[in-house]
mmCIF file of C-alpha atoms and ligand atoms in Angstrom:
data_model
loop_
_atom_site.group_PDB
_atom_site.id
_atom_site.type_symbol
_atom_site.label_atom_id
_atom_site.label_comp_id
_atom_site.label_asym_id
_atom_site.label_seq_id
_atom_site.Cartn_x
_atom_site.Cartn_y
_atom_site.Cartn_z
ATOM 1 C CA UNK A 1 -18.760 1.494 -24.384
ATOM 2 C CA UNK A 2 -17.315 2.573 -20.902
ATOM 3 C CA UNK A 3 -14.768 -1.123 -20.926
ATOM 4 C CA UNK A 4 -13.300 -0.567 -24.303
ATOM 5 C CA UNK A 5 -13.334 3.288 -23.445
ATOM 6 C CA UNK A 6 -10.952 3.061 -20.713
ATOM 7 C CA UNK A 7 -9.408 -0.235 -22.200
ATOM 8 C CA UNK A 8 -8.446 2.954 -25.182
ATOM 9 C CA UNK A 9 -6.921 4.803 -22.338
ATOM 10 C CA UNK A 10 -4.686 2.276 -21.053
ATOM 11 C CA UNK A 11 -3.688 1.564 -24.409
ATOM 12 C CA UNK A 12 -2.376 5.039 -25.032
ATOM 13 C CA UNK A 13 -0.527 4.449 -22.246
ATOM 14 C CA UNK A 14 1.138 1.936 -23.646
ATOM 15 C CA UNK A 15 1.932 3.067 -26.812
ATOM 16 C CA UNK A 16 2.979 6.175 -24.979
ATOM 17 C CA UNK A 17 5.002 4.397 -23.340
ATOM 18 C CA UNK A 18 6.561 2.543 -26.134
ATOM 19 C CA UNK A 19 7.305 5.920 -28.493
ATOM 20 C CA UNK A 20 9.112 7.295 -25.930
ATOM 21 C CA UNK A 21 11.104 4.745 -25.977
ATOM 22 C CA UNK A 22 12.488 4.986 -29.303
ATOM 23 C CA UNK A 23 13.328 8.358 -28.472
ATOM 24 C CA UNK A 24 11.282 10.730 -30.296
ATOM 25 C CA UNK A 25 8.703 12.086 -27.468
ATOM 26 C CA UNK A 26 10.787 12.389 -25.156
ATOM 27 C CA UNK A 27 13.118 14.647 -27.120
ATOM 28 C CA UNK A 28 10.175 17.075 -26.248
ATOM 29 C CA UNK A 29 10.997 16.321 -21.904
ATOM 30 C CA UNK A 30 14.734 16.484 -22.077
ATOM 31 C CA UNK A 31 16.990 16.282 -25.239
ATOM 32 C CA UNK A 32 19.385 15.681 -23.109
ATOM 33 C CA UNK A 33 19.428 12.419 -22.749
ATOM 34 C CA UNK A 34 18.285 11.300 -26.293
ATOM 35 C CA UNK A 35 21.116 9.184 -25.679
ATOM 36 C CA UNK A 36 20.315 7.366 -22.580
ATOM 37 C CA UNK A 37 16.216 6.625 -23.906
ATOM 38 C CA UNK A 38 17.858 5.037 -26.770
ATOM 39 C CA UNK A 39 19.667 2.316 -24.875
ATOM 40 C CA UNK A 40 17.254 1.619 -23.096
ATOM 41 C CA UNK A 41 15.292 -1.050 -23.450
ATOM 42 C CA UNK A 42 18.990 -3.517 -22.739
ATOM 43 C CA UNK A 43 19.043 -4.045 -19.005
ATOM 44 C CA UNK A 44 18.712 -1.723 -16.683
ATOM 45 C CA UNK A 45 21.860 -2.725 -14.338
ATOM 46 C CA UNK A 46 24.235 0.860 -16.365
ATOM 47 C CA UNK A 47 21.094 2.530 -16.610
ATOM 48 C CA UNK A 48 19.820 6.390 -15.115
ATOM 49 C CA UNK A 49 20.659 5.900 -11.230
ATOM 50 C CA UNK A 50 20.566 9.236 -9.184
ATOM 51 C CA UNK A 51 23.769 9.870 -7.650
ATOM 52 C CA UNK A 52 24.154 10.264 -3.601
ATOM 53 C CA UNK A 53 24.379 13.790 -4.192
ATOM 54 C CA UNK A 54 21.653 14.661 -6.481
ATOM 55 C CA UNK A 55 19.931 12.601 -3.480
ATOM 56 C CA UNK A 56 21.015 15.487 -0.546
ATOM 57 C CA UNK A 57 19.159 17.940 -2.734
ATOM 58 C CA UNK A 58 15.568 17.641 -1.253
ATOM 59 C CA UNK A 59 15.118 19.680 1.594
ATOM 60 C CA UNK A 60 16.031 17.646 5.282
ATOM 61 C CA UNK A 61 12.434 17.410 7.031
ATOM 62 C CA UNK A 62 11.835 14.722 4.828
ATOM 63 C CA UNK A 63 13.043 11.447 3.277
ATOM 64 C CA UNK A 64 14.711 11.485 -0.169
ATOM 65 C CA UNK A 65 13.495 9.712 -2.282
ATOM 66 C CA UNK A 66 15.136 6.156 -2.744
ATOM 67 C CA UNK A 67 17.446 5.342 -5.123
ATOM 68 C CA UNK A 68 15.675 4.072 -8.540
ATOM 69 C CA UNK A 69 15.769 2.695 -11.550
ATOM 70 C CA UNK A 70 13.604 4.027 -12.944
ATOM 71 C CA UNK A 71 13.873 5.274 -16.089
ATOM 72 C CA UNK A 72 13.889 8.285 -17.344
ATOM 73 C CA UNK A 73 11.768 8.430 -20.296
ATOM 74 C CA UNK A 74 9.243 6.447 -18.466
ATOM 75 C CA UNK A 75 9.153 8.837 -16.054
ATOM 76 C CA UNK A 76 8.138 11.868 -18.569
ATOM 77 C CA UNK A 77 5.463 9.587 -19.848
ATOM 78 C CA UNK A 78 4.512 8.760 -16.523
ATOM 79 C CA UNK A 79 4.489 12.572 -15.394
ATOM 80 C CA UNK A 80 2.645 14.068 -18.532
ATOM 81 C CA UNK A 81 -0.366 10.970 -18.960
ATOM 82 C CA UNK A 82 -0.872 11.117 -15.413
ATOM 83 C CA UNK A 83 -1.130 15.718 -15.075
ATOM 84 C CA UNK A 84 -3.162 15.729 -19.418
ATOM 85 C CA UNK A 85 -5.271 12.359 -17.050
ATOM 86 C CA UNK A 86 -5.724 14.994 -13.500
ATOM 87 C CA UNK A 87 -6.793 17.840 -16.537
ATOM 88 C CA UNK A 88 -9.055 15.713 -17.851
ATOM 89 C CA UNK A 89 -11.879 15.327 -15.331
ATOM 90 C CA UNK A 90 -14.271 13.703 -18.404
ATOM 91 C CA UNK A 91 -11.401 11.023 -18.756
ATOM 92 C CA UNK A 92 -11.210 10.301 -14.962
ATOM 93 C CA UNK A 93 -14.927 10.191 -14.778
ATOM 94 C CA UNK A 94 -14.828 7.478 -17.407
ATOM 95 C CA UNK A 95 -12.828 5.220 -16.066
ATOM 96 C CA UNK A 96 -13.799 5.213 -12.847
ATOM 97 C CA UNK A 97 -16.705 4.245 -13.475
ATOM 98 C CA UNK A 98 -15.311 1.437 -15.299
ATOM 99 C CA UNK A 99 -13.409 0.557 -12.762
ATOM 100 C CA UNK A 100 -16.829 0.787 -10.461
ATOM 101 C CA UNK A 101 -17.711 -2.425 -12.917
ATOM 102 C CA UNK A 102 -15.350 -3.862 -12.639
ATOM 103 C CA UNK A 103 -16.655 -7.065 -11.871
ATOM 104 C CA UNK A 104 -13.908 -9.858 -9.878
ATOM 105 C CA UNK A 105 -14.395 -14.045 -10.324
ATOM 106 C CA UNK A 106 -13.668 -15.576 -8.589
ATOM 107 C CA UNK A 107 -15.363 -13.743 -5.731
ATOM 108 C CA UNK A 108 -17.434 -16.014 -3.262
ATOM 109 C CA UNK A 109 -16.521 -14.693 0.241
ATOM 110 C CA UNK A 110 -19.159 -17.938 2.406
ATOM 111 C CA UNK A 111 -16.127 -17.781 4.662
ATOM 112 C CA UNK A 112 -16.353 -14.621 6.298
ATOM 113 C CA UNK A 113 -20.443 -14.782 6.741
ATOM 114 C CA UNK A 114 -20.004 -18.289 9.152
ATOM 115 C CA UNK A 115 -22.279 -18.167 11.724
ATOM 116 C CA UNK A 116 -18.406 -17.888 14.037
ATOM 117 C CA UNK A 117 -17.591 -15.177 11.793
ATOM 118 C CA UNK A 118 -20.027 -13.293 11.491
ATOM 119 C CA UNK A 119 -18.889 -11.312 14.696
ATOM 120 C CA UNK A 120 -15.157 -11.552 14.008
ATOM 121 C CA UNK A 121 -15.775 -8.702 11.130
ATOM 122 C CA UNK A 122 -17.218 -4.557 11.305
ATOM 123 C CA UNK A 123 -19.791 -4.149 10.868
ATOM 124 C CA UNK A 124 -20.535 -2.692 7.401
ATOM 125 C CA UNK A 125 -16.550 -4.019 6.560
ATOM 126 C CA UNK A 126 -15.544 -5.575 3.253
ATOM 127 C CA UNK A 127 -15.702 -9.407 3.638
ATOM 128 C CA UNK A 128 -12.424 -11.705 2.409
ATOM 129 C CA UNK A 129 -12.015 -13.448 -0.652
ATOM 130 C CA UNK A 130 -12.614 -16.904 0.130
ATOM 131 C CA UNK A 131 -10.170 -18.199 -2.052
ATOM 132 C CA UNK A 132 -8.460 -15.184 -0.838
ATOM 133 C CA UNK A 133 -7.691 -14.782 2.649
ATOM 134 C CA UNK A 134 -4.892 -14.663 5.860
ATOM 135 C CA UNK A 135 -5.568 -18.547 6.961
ATOM 136 C CA UNK A 136 -4.433 -18.557 11.009
ATOM 137 C CA UNK A 137 -2.507 -21.720 12.689
ATOM 138 C CA UNK A 138 -5.879 -23.162 14.398
ATOM 139 C CA UNK A 139 -4.060 -24.901 16.577
ATOM 140 C CA UNK A 140 -2.736 -20.754 17.642
ATOM 141 C CA UNK A 141 -5.860 -19.448 17.812
ATOM 142 C CA UNK A 142 -7.957 -18.406 21.133
ATOM 143 C CA UNK A 143 -11.042 -19.559 19.395
ATOM 144 C CA UNK A 144 -9.963 -22.657 17.357
ATOM 145 C CA UNK A 145 -10.442 -20.913 14.268
ATOM 146 C CA UNK A 146 -8.909 -19.924 11.290
ATOM 147 C CA UNK A 147 -10.171 -16.939 10.543
ATOM 148 C CA UNK A 148 -9.555 -13.098 10.239
ATOM 149 C CA UNK A 149 -10.644 -10.379 7.738
ATOM 150 C CA UNK A 150 -7.472 -9.870 6.017
ATOM 151 C CA UNK A 151 -5.831 -10.390 2.031
ATOM 152 C CA UNK A 152 -2.858 -11.724 0.971
ATOM 153 C CA UNK A 153 -1.646 -8.692 -2.020
ATOM 154 C CA UNK A 154 0.471 -10.460 -4.409
ATOM 155 C CA UNK A 155 2.440 -8.092 -6.571
ATOM 156 C CA UNK A 156 4.264 -9.901 -8.780
ATOM 157 C CA UNK A 157 5.788 -13.377 -6.632
ATOM 158 C CA UNK A 158 2.299 -15.411 -7.027
ATOM 159 C CA UNK A 159 3.221 -17.885 -3.838
ATOM 160 C CA UNK A 160 4.651 -15.067 -1.090
ATOM 161 C CA UNK A 161 2.626 -11.587 -0.558
ATOM 162 C CA UNK A 162 3.596 -8.489 -0.910
ATOM 163 C CA UNK A 163 0.689 -6.792 1.882
ATOM 164 C CA UNK A 164 -1.593 -8.055 3.469
ATOM 165 C CA UNK A 165 -4.298 -6.239 3.940
ATOM 166 C CA UNK A 166 -6.543 -6.095 7.342
ATOM 167 C CA UNK A 167 -9.379 -4.756 8.841
ATOM 168 C CA UNK A 168 -8.621 -2.862 11.696
ATOM 169 C CA UNK A 169 -8.965 -5.356 14.781
ATOM 170 C CA UNK A 170 -11.687 -5.371 17.159
ATOM 171 C CA UNK A 171 -11.669 -5.709 20.629
ATOM 172 C CA UNK A 172 -12.644 -9.456 20.158
ATOM 173 C CA UNK A 173 -9.981 -9.641 17.111
ATOM 174 C CA UNK A 174 -6.768 -7.989 18.887
ATOM 175 C CA UNK A 175 -4.668 -11.661 19.532
ATOM 176 C CA UNK A 176 -5.996 -12.866 16.426
ATOM 177 C CA UNK A 177 -4.215 -9.438 14.782
ATOM 178 C CA UNK A 178 -0.719 -10.446 16.565
ATOM 179 C CA UNK A 179 -1.147 -14.176 15.554
ATOM 180 C CA UNK A 180 -1.477 -13.070 11.880
ATOM 181 C CA UNK A 181 1.088 -11.069 12.553
ATOM 182 C CA UNK A 182 3.446 -13.512 13.671
ATOM 183 C CA UNK A 183 2.626 -16.216 11.596
ATOM 184 C CA UNK A 184 3.397 -14.250 8.743
ATOM 185 C CA UNK A 185 6.710 -12.785 9.930
ATOM 186 C CA UNK A 186 5.600 -9.430 9.176
ATOM 187 C CA UNK A 187 7.790 -6.517 11.418
ATOM 188 C CA UNK A 188 5.836 -3.597 9.627
ATOM 189 C CA UNK A 189 2.433 -2.690 10.804
ATOM 190 C CA UNK A 190 1.277 0.621 7.591
ATOM 191 C CA UNK A 191 -1.825 1.903 10.368
ATOM 192 C CA UNK A 192 -4.186 4.368 8.585
ATOM 193 C CA UNK A 193 -6.894 5.928 10.086
ATOM 194 C CA UNK A 194 -7.087 7.350 13.833
ATOM 195 C CA UNK A 195 -8.601 5.335 16.819
ATOM 196 C CA UNK A 196 -11.472 6.722 16.042
ATOM 197 C CA UNK A 197 -13.303 9.499 14.346
ATOM 198 C CA UNK A 198 -15.673 12.134 15.599
ATOM 199 C CA UNK A 199 -17.032 9.838 18.008
ATOM 200 C CA UNK A 200 -16.998 6.743 16.352
ATOM 201 C CA UNK A 201 -14.686 4.092 16.685
ATOM 202 C CA UNK A 202 -12.516 3.149 13.434
ATOM 203 C CA UNK A 203 -9.318 0.956 14.871
ATOM 204 C CA UNK A 204 -9.662 -1.303 18.122
ATOM 205 C CA UNK A 205 -6.334 -0.343 20.239
ATOM 206 C CA UNK A 206 -4.187 -3.016 20.231
ATOM 207 C CA UNK A 207 -1.111 -2.439 21.812
ATOM 208 C CA UNK A 208 -0.533 -0.515 24.972
ATOM 209 C CA UNK A 209 -0.105 2.734 26.546
ATOM 210 C CA UNK A 210 3.059 1.787 28.348
ATOM 211 C CA UNK A 211 4.584 -1.411 29.426
ATOM 212 C CA UNK A 212 2.978 -5.158 27.848
ATOM 213 C CA UNK A 213 -0.544 -6.407 27.358
ATOM 214 C CA UNK A 214 -0.867 -9.900 26.740
ATOM 215 C CA UNK A 215 -3.368 -10.853 23.940
ATOM 216 C CA UNK A 216 -3.468 -14.926 23.924
ATOM 217 C CA UNK A 217 1.016 -16.694 24.263
ATOM 218 C CA UNK A 218 1.505 -12.543 22.128
ATOM 219 C CA UNK A 219 3.398 -10.497 24.703
ATOM 220 C CA UNK A 220 3.135 -6.591 22.491
ATOM 221 C CA UNK A 221 6.068 -4.249 24.931
ATOM 222 C CA UNK A 222 5.318 -0.844 23.685
ATOM 223 C CA UNK A 223 9.003 0.303 23.331
ATOM 224 C CA UNK A 224 9.021 3.898 21.591
ATOM 225 C CA UNK A 225 6.770 6.517 19.990
ATOM 226 C CA UNK A 226 8.320 8.917 17.995
ATOM 227 C CA UNK A 227 6.035 11.791 16.767
ATOM 228 C CA UNK A 228 7.116 12.376 13.282
ATOM 229 C CA UNK A 229 4.724 15.155 12.651
ATOM 230 C CA UNK A 230 1.486 15.965 13.413
ATOM 231 C CA UNK A 231 0.066 13.744 10.715
ATOM 232 C CA UNK A 232 2.512 10.850 11.457
ATOM 233 C CA UNK A 233 4.434 9.003 14.506
ATOM 234 C CA UNK A 234 6.713 5.747 14.321
ATOM 235 C CA UNK A 235 5.741 3.395 17.318
ATOM 236 C CA UNK A 236 8.116 0.164 17.644
ATOM 237 C CA UNK A 237 6.977 -3.388 20.022
ATOM 238 C CA UNK A 238 8.730 -5.802 20.686
ATOM 239 C CA UNK A 239 6.570 -8.991 20.169
ATOM 240 C CA UNK A 240 7.101 -12.234 22.064
ATOM 241 C CA UNK A 241 5.604 -15.245 21.356
ATOM 242 C CA UNK A 242 5.600 -17.011 25.142
ATOM 243 C CA UNK A 243 4.763 -20.429 24.123
ATOM 244 C CA UNK A 244 7.949 -20.399 22.705
ATOM 245 C CA UNK A 245 10.079 -17.381 23.660
ATOM 246 C CA UNK A 246 10.976 -16.165 20.341
ATOM 247 C CA UNK A 247 10.967 -12.711 19.704
ATOM 248 C CA UNK A 248 11.157 -9.842 17.344
ATOM 249 C CA UNK A 249 10.723 -6.142 16.884
ATOM 250 C CA UNK A 250 7.690 -4.892 15.072
ATOM 251 C CA UNK A 251 7.897 -0.620 13.607
ATOM 252 C CA UNK A 252 4.826 0.357 13.117
ATOM 253 C CA UNK A 253 4.054 3.158 11.098
ATOM 254 C CA UNK A 254 0.903 5.111 12.276
ATOM 255 C CA UNK A 255 -0.553 8.178 9.611
ATOM 256 C CA UNK A 256 -3.218 10.577 11.955
ATOM 257 C CA UNK A 257 -5.445 12.516 9.545
ATOM 258 C CA UNK A 258 -6.245 10.150 7.193
ATOM 259 C CA UNK A 259 -9.889 10.227 7.265
ATOM 260 C CA UNK A 260 -12.192 7.663 6.088
ATOM 261 C CA UNK A 261 -13.886 7.650 3.024
ATOM 262 C CA UNK A 262 -11.196 11.284 1.732
ATOM 263 C CA UNK A 263 -7.695 11.654 0.854
ATOM 264 C CA UNK A 264 -5.223 13.044 2.977
ATOM 265 C CA UNK A 265 -4.819 16.971 2.804
ATOM 266 C CA UNK A 266 -1.052 16.693 1.036
ATOM 267 C CA UNK A 267 0.342 13.917 -1.306
ATOM 268 C CA UNK A 268 3.557 15.209 -0.043
ATOM 269 C CA UNK A 269 2.926 13.958 3.743
ATOM 270 C CA UNK A 270 1.680 10.439 2.343
ATOM 271 C CA UNK A 271 5.043 10.053 0.325
ATOM 272 C CA UNK A 272 6.899 10.879 2.877
ATOM 273 C CA UNK A 273 5.621 8.687 4.994
ATOM 274 C CA UNK A 274 5.506 5.288 2.478
ATOM 275 C CA UNK A 275 9.368 6.269 2.351
ATOM 276 C CA UNK A 276 10.101 6.184 5.717
ATOM 277 C CA UNK A 277 8.355 3.067 5.383
ATOM 278 C CA UNK A 278 9.857 1.514 3.325
ATOM 279 C CA UNK A 279 13.048 2.068 4.604
ATOM 280 C CA UNK A 280 11.888 0.220 7.457
ATOM 281 C CA UNK A 281 10.954 -2.111 5.743
ATOM 282 C CA UNK A 282 14.016 -2.208 2.720
ATOM 283 C CA UNK A 283 15.857 -5.277 2.081
ATOM 284 C CA UNK A 284 13.544 -8.096 4.155
ATOM 285 C CA UNK A 285 10.428 -10.080 1.578
ATOM 286 C CA UNK A 286 7.673 -10.678 4.535
ATOM 287 C CA UNK A 287 4.794 -8.757 3.930
ATOM 288 C CA UNK A 288 3.603 -5.497 5.071
ATOM 289 C CA UNK A 289 0.368 -5.509 7.189
ATOM 290 C CA UNK A 290 -1.717 -2.340 6.109
ATOM 291 C CA UNK A 291 -4.088 -1.759 7.395
ATOM 292 C CA UNK A 292 -7.697 1.503 7.772
ATOM 293 C CA UNK A 293 -10.630 0.735 9.517
ATOM 294 C CA UNK A 294 -11.850 -1.554 6.740
ATOM 295 C CA UNK A 295 -9.132 -2.729 4.796
ATOM 296 C CA UNK A 296 -9.804 -1.479 1.897
ATOM 297 C CA UNK A 297 -10.641 1.746 0.572
ATOM 298 C CA UNK A 298 -7.284 4.288 2.701
ATOM 299 C CA UNK A 299 -5.541 0.461 2.347
ATOM 300 C CA UNK A 300 -6.149 -0.147 -0.955
ATOM 301 C CA UNK A 301 -5.372 3.514 -1.879
ATOM 302 C CA UNK A 302 -1.738 3.356 0.066
ATOM 303 C CA UNK A 303 -0.868 -0.476 -1.897
ATOM 304 C CA UNK A 304 -1.531 1.191 -5.264
ATOM 305 C CA UNK A 305 0.638 3.684 -4.703
ATOM 306 C CA UNK A 306 3.167 1.865 -3.283
ATOM 307 C CA UNK A 307 3.283 -0.722 -5.478
ATOM 308 C CA UNK A 308 2.792 1.937 -8.811
ATOM 309 C CA UNK A 309 6.166 3.330 -7.464
ATOM 310 C CA UNK A 310 7.553 0.233 -6.842
ATOM 311 C CA UNK A 311 6.649 -1.147 -10.491
ATOM 312 C CA UNK A 312 8.332 2.004 -10.980
ATOM 313 C CA UNK A 313 11.652 1.747 -8.988
ATOM 314 C CA UNK A 314 12.245 -1.206 -10.688
ATOM 315 C CA UNK A 315 11.825 -0.118 -14.068
ATOM 316 C CA UNK A 316 9.176 -1.220 -15.410
ATOM 317 C CA UNK A 317 7.668 0.695 -19.027
ATOM 318 C CA UNK A 318 4.452 -0.009 -19.464
ATOM 319 C CA UNK A 319 1.834 1.216 -16.006
ATOM 320 C CA UNK A 320 -1.291 0.574 -16.285
ATOM 321 C CA UNK A 321 -3.315 2.256 -12.673
ATOM 322 C CA UNK A 322 -6.085 1.149 -13.858
ATOM 323 C CA UNK A 323 -4.896 -2.462 -13.770
ATOM 324 C CA UNK A 324 -3.203 -3.099 -10.652
ATOM 325 C CA UNK A 325 -6.062 -1.588 -8.684
ATOM 326 C CA UNK A 326 -7.910 -4.240 -10.713
ATOM 327 C CA UNK A 327 -5.550 -6.981 -9.861
ATOM 328 C CA UNK A 328 -5.649 -5.388 -6.130
ATOM 329 C CA UNK A 329 -9.656 -5.451 -6.402
ATOM 330 C CA UNK A 330 -9.308 -9.376 -7.592
ATOM 331 C CA UNK A 331 -7.555 -9.980 -4.502
ATOM 332 C CA UNK A 332 -9.608 -7.990 -1.418
ATOM 333 C CA UNK A 333 -12.716 -6.473 -2.414
ATOM 334 C CA UNK A 334 -13.821 -2.465 -2.864
ATOM 335 C CA UNK A 335 -9.827 -1.920 -2.217
ATOM 336 C CA UNK A 336 -9.070 2.196 -2.906
ATOM 337 C CA UNK A 337 -13.618 3.475 -1.992
ATOM 338 C CA UNK A 338 -13.504 6.026 -3.866
ATOM 339 C CA UNK A 339 -12.870 8.233 -7.227
ATOM 340 C CA UNK A 340 -10.893 10.513 -5.109
ATOM 341 C CA UNK A 341 -8.860 7.662 -3.698
ATOM 342 C CA UNK A 342 -8.097 7.516 -7.121
ATOM 343 C CA UNK A 343 -7.478 10.805 -8.059
ATOM 344 C CA UNK A 344 -5.316 11.052 -5.018
ATOM 345 C CA UNK A 345 -3.005 7.819 -5.989
ATOM 346 C CA UNK A 346 -2.730 9.089 -9.473
ATOM 347 C CA UNK A 347 -1.603 12.859 -8.310
ATOM 348 C CA UNK A 348 1.085 10.989 -5.446
ATOM 349 C CA UNK A 349 2.431 8.864 -8.166
ATOM 350 C CA UNK A 350 2.997 11.748 -10.317
ATOM 351 C CA UNK A 351 4.401 13.756 -7.274
ATOM 352 C CA UNK A 352 6.788 10.916 -6.365
ATOM 353 C CA UNK A 353 8.255 10.584 -9.970
ATOM 354 C CA UNK A 354 8.740 14.860 -10.339
ATOM 355 C CA UNK A 355 10.346 14.552 -7.482
ATOM 356 C CA UNK A 356 12.610 11.003 -8.701
ATOM 357 C CA UNK A 357 13.266 13.335 -11.269
ATOM 358 C CA UNK A 358 14.171 16.576 -9.670
ATOM 359 C CA UNK A 359 16.789 14.349 -7.764
ATOM 360 C CA UNK A 360 18.072 12.914 -11.222
ATOM 361 C CA UNK A 361 21.207 15.043 -12.157
ATOM 362 C CA UNK A 362 20.308 17.393 -14.894
HETATM 363 C C1 NAG B 401 10.691 -20.071 27.759
HETATM 364 O O1 NAG B 401 11.200 -18.645 28.864
HETATM 365 C C2 NAG B 401 10.715 -19.411 30.132
HETATM 366 C C3 NAG B 401 11.677 -18.432 31.585
HETATM 367 O O2 NAG B 401 12.892 -18.666 31.039
HETATM 368 C C4 NAG B 401 11.214 -21.037 30.430
HETATM 369 O O3 NAG B 401 11.043 -21.136 31.985
HETATM 370 C C5 NAG B 401 10.460 -21.846 29.501
HETATM 371 O O4 NAG B 401 10.311 -23.061 29.769
HETATM 372 C C6 NAG B 401 10.713 -21.203 28.161
HETATM 373 N N1 NAG B 401 10.351 -21.971 27.009
HETATM 374 C C7 NAG B 401 10.687 -22.526 26.414
HETATM 375 C C8 NAG B 401 9.328 -23.232 24.944
HETATM 376 O O5 NAG B 401 11.154 -22.400 25.862
HETATM 377 C C1 NAG B 402 -3.682 -23.316 21.570
HETATM 378 C C2 NAG B 402 -5.343 -22.829 21.845
HETATM 379 O O1 NAG B 402 -4.305 -22.023 21.990
HETATM 380 N N1 NAG B 402 -5.313 -22.888 21.288
HETATM 381 C C3 NAG B 402 -6.466 -22.670 22.249
HETATM 382 C C4 NAG B 402 -8.325 -22.422 21.156
HETATM 383 O O2 NAG B 402 -8.959 -21.940 21.936
HETATM 384 C C5 NAG B 402 -9.257 -22.193 22.634
HETATM 385 C C6 NAG B 402 -11.060 -21.038 22.827
HETATM 386 O O3 NAG B 402 -10.420 -20.156 22.971
HETATM 387 C C7 NAG B 402 -8.511 -22.041 23.601
HETATM 388 O O4 NAG B 402 -9.802 -23.296 24.634
HETATM 389 C C8 NAG B 402 -7.127 -22.663 23.063
HETATM 390 O O5 NAG B 402 -6.376 -23.409 24.553
#
């Protein structure tokens, strides 16, 4: 029954968006945009874009919403859907229950439980699916292993992951972590956990306090550390493979105030953080490595928000957040751990859509 309800909710949403494409419902929100709305079924190349002047309307402290092809009517529909969704706790509860009963298929996690790999997983963390795990090159390994607790997360391109959702390094897996950074071509790391919380270690510090450290064949140089605000900071690393002498710059965005099993205090701060990440990442095709402690709760929430907002920015007219989360859970177990985190994802999406709409020329 719950499954049915959940798909009904989605169906309603799809219908609502389709309605808005015809232009009738959206007039309620934005009569002046009717003519644009009538043409949205064609391509977006000449669709509504943000003008540079409108983009300066946000405060100078925070990053502006990035250039977007978001369809205005879709934006308004999503906003009203989200607002309704967030006010209707009963519906949210049911949708979350349905998501909790979702079973990924295939779901075998045998490799992570092999004897030599058990100590490479964080205790009480999540395991990786055999069919969806990052495979290290054993010839570069420190222990002749190809195993790391990290999952490639695909968006629309089935060959190139958009993200890697990873467990936080343990003291024994730091070299593996940098090997993954190296081999995946990664240039941006998103870290969503403090190193410790109430005295409990969440992540081993995998970078030097200053100068450089060598992790197996990966030399990591801390180049700079820029504290943006109380909630996050940005570190720049110079990474060198001492076997080949190749080098690369890697930027780490570290969100400090998001506690395990919890949500950030402010969606706005998280969105500003995300904009900074994406500004740095812009134009790349390598995966963004996202990790918290287990690489599933906070990481899953962040990836869900980013994936949905990216879809919208590309002009998608059908946004199905629950289905997007199921898609994530097909690739890594436990993505988004609590109902509060799911609710936070909805809030954050709504808030960003609101900010984008506000920045549009009226
Ligand atoms: C790397 O650099 C060192 C020092 O400059 C040099 O001795 C070594 O031959 C180089 N290795 C490769 C693979 O280029
Ligand atoms: C190529 C390489 O560095 N291989 C290493 C894999 O791990 C074993 C055990 O730590 C090392 O002895 C190898 O040198």
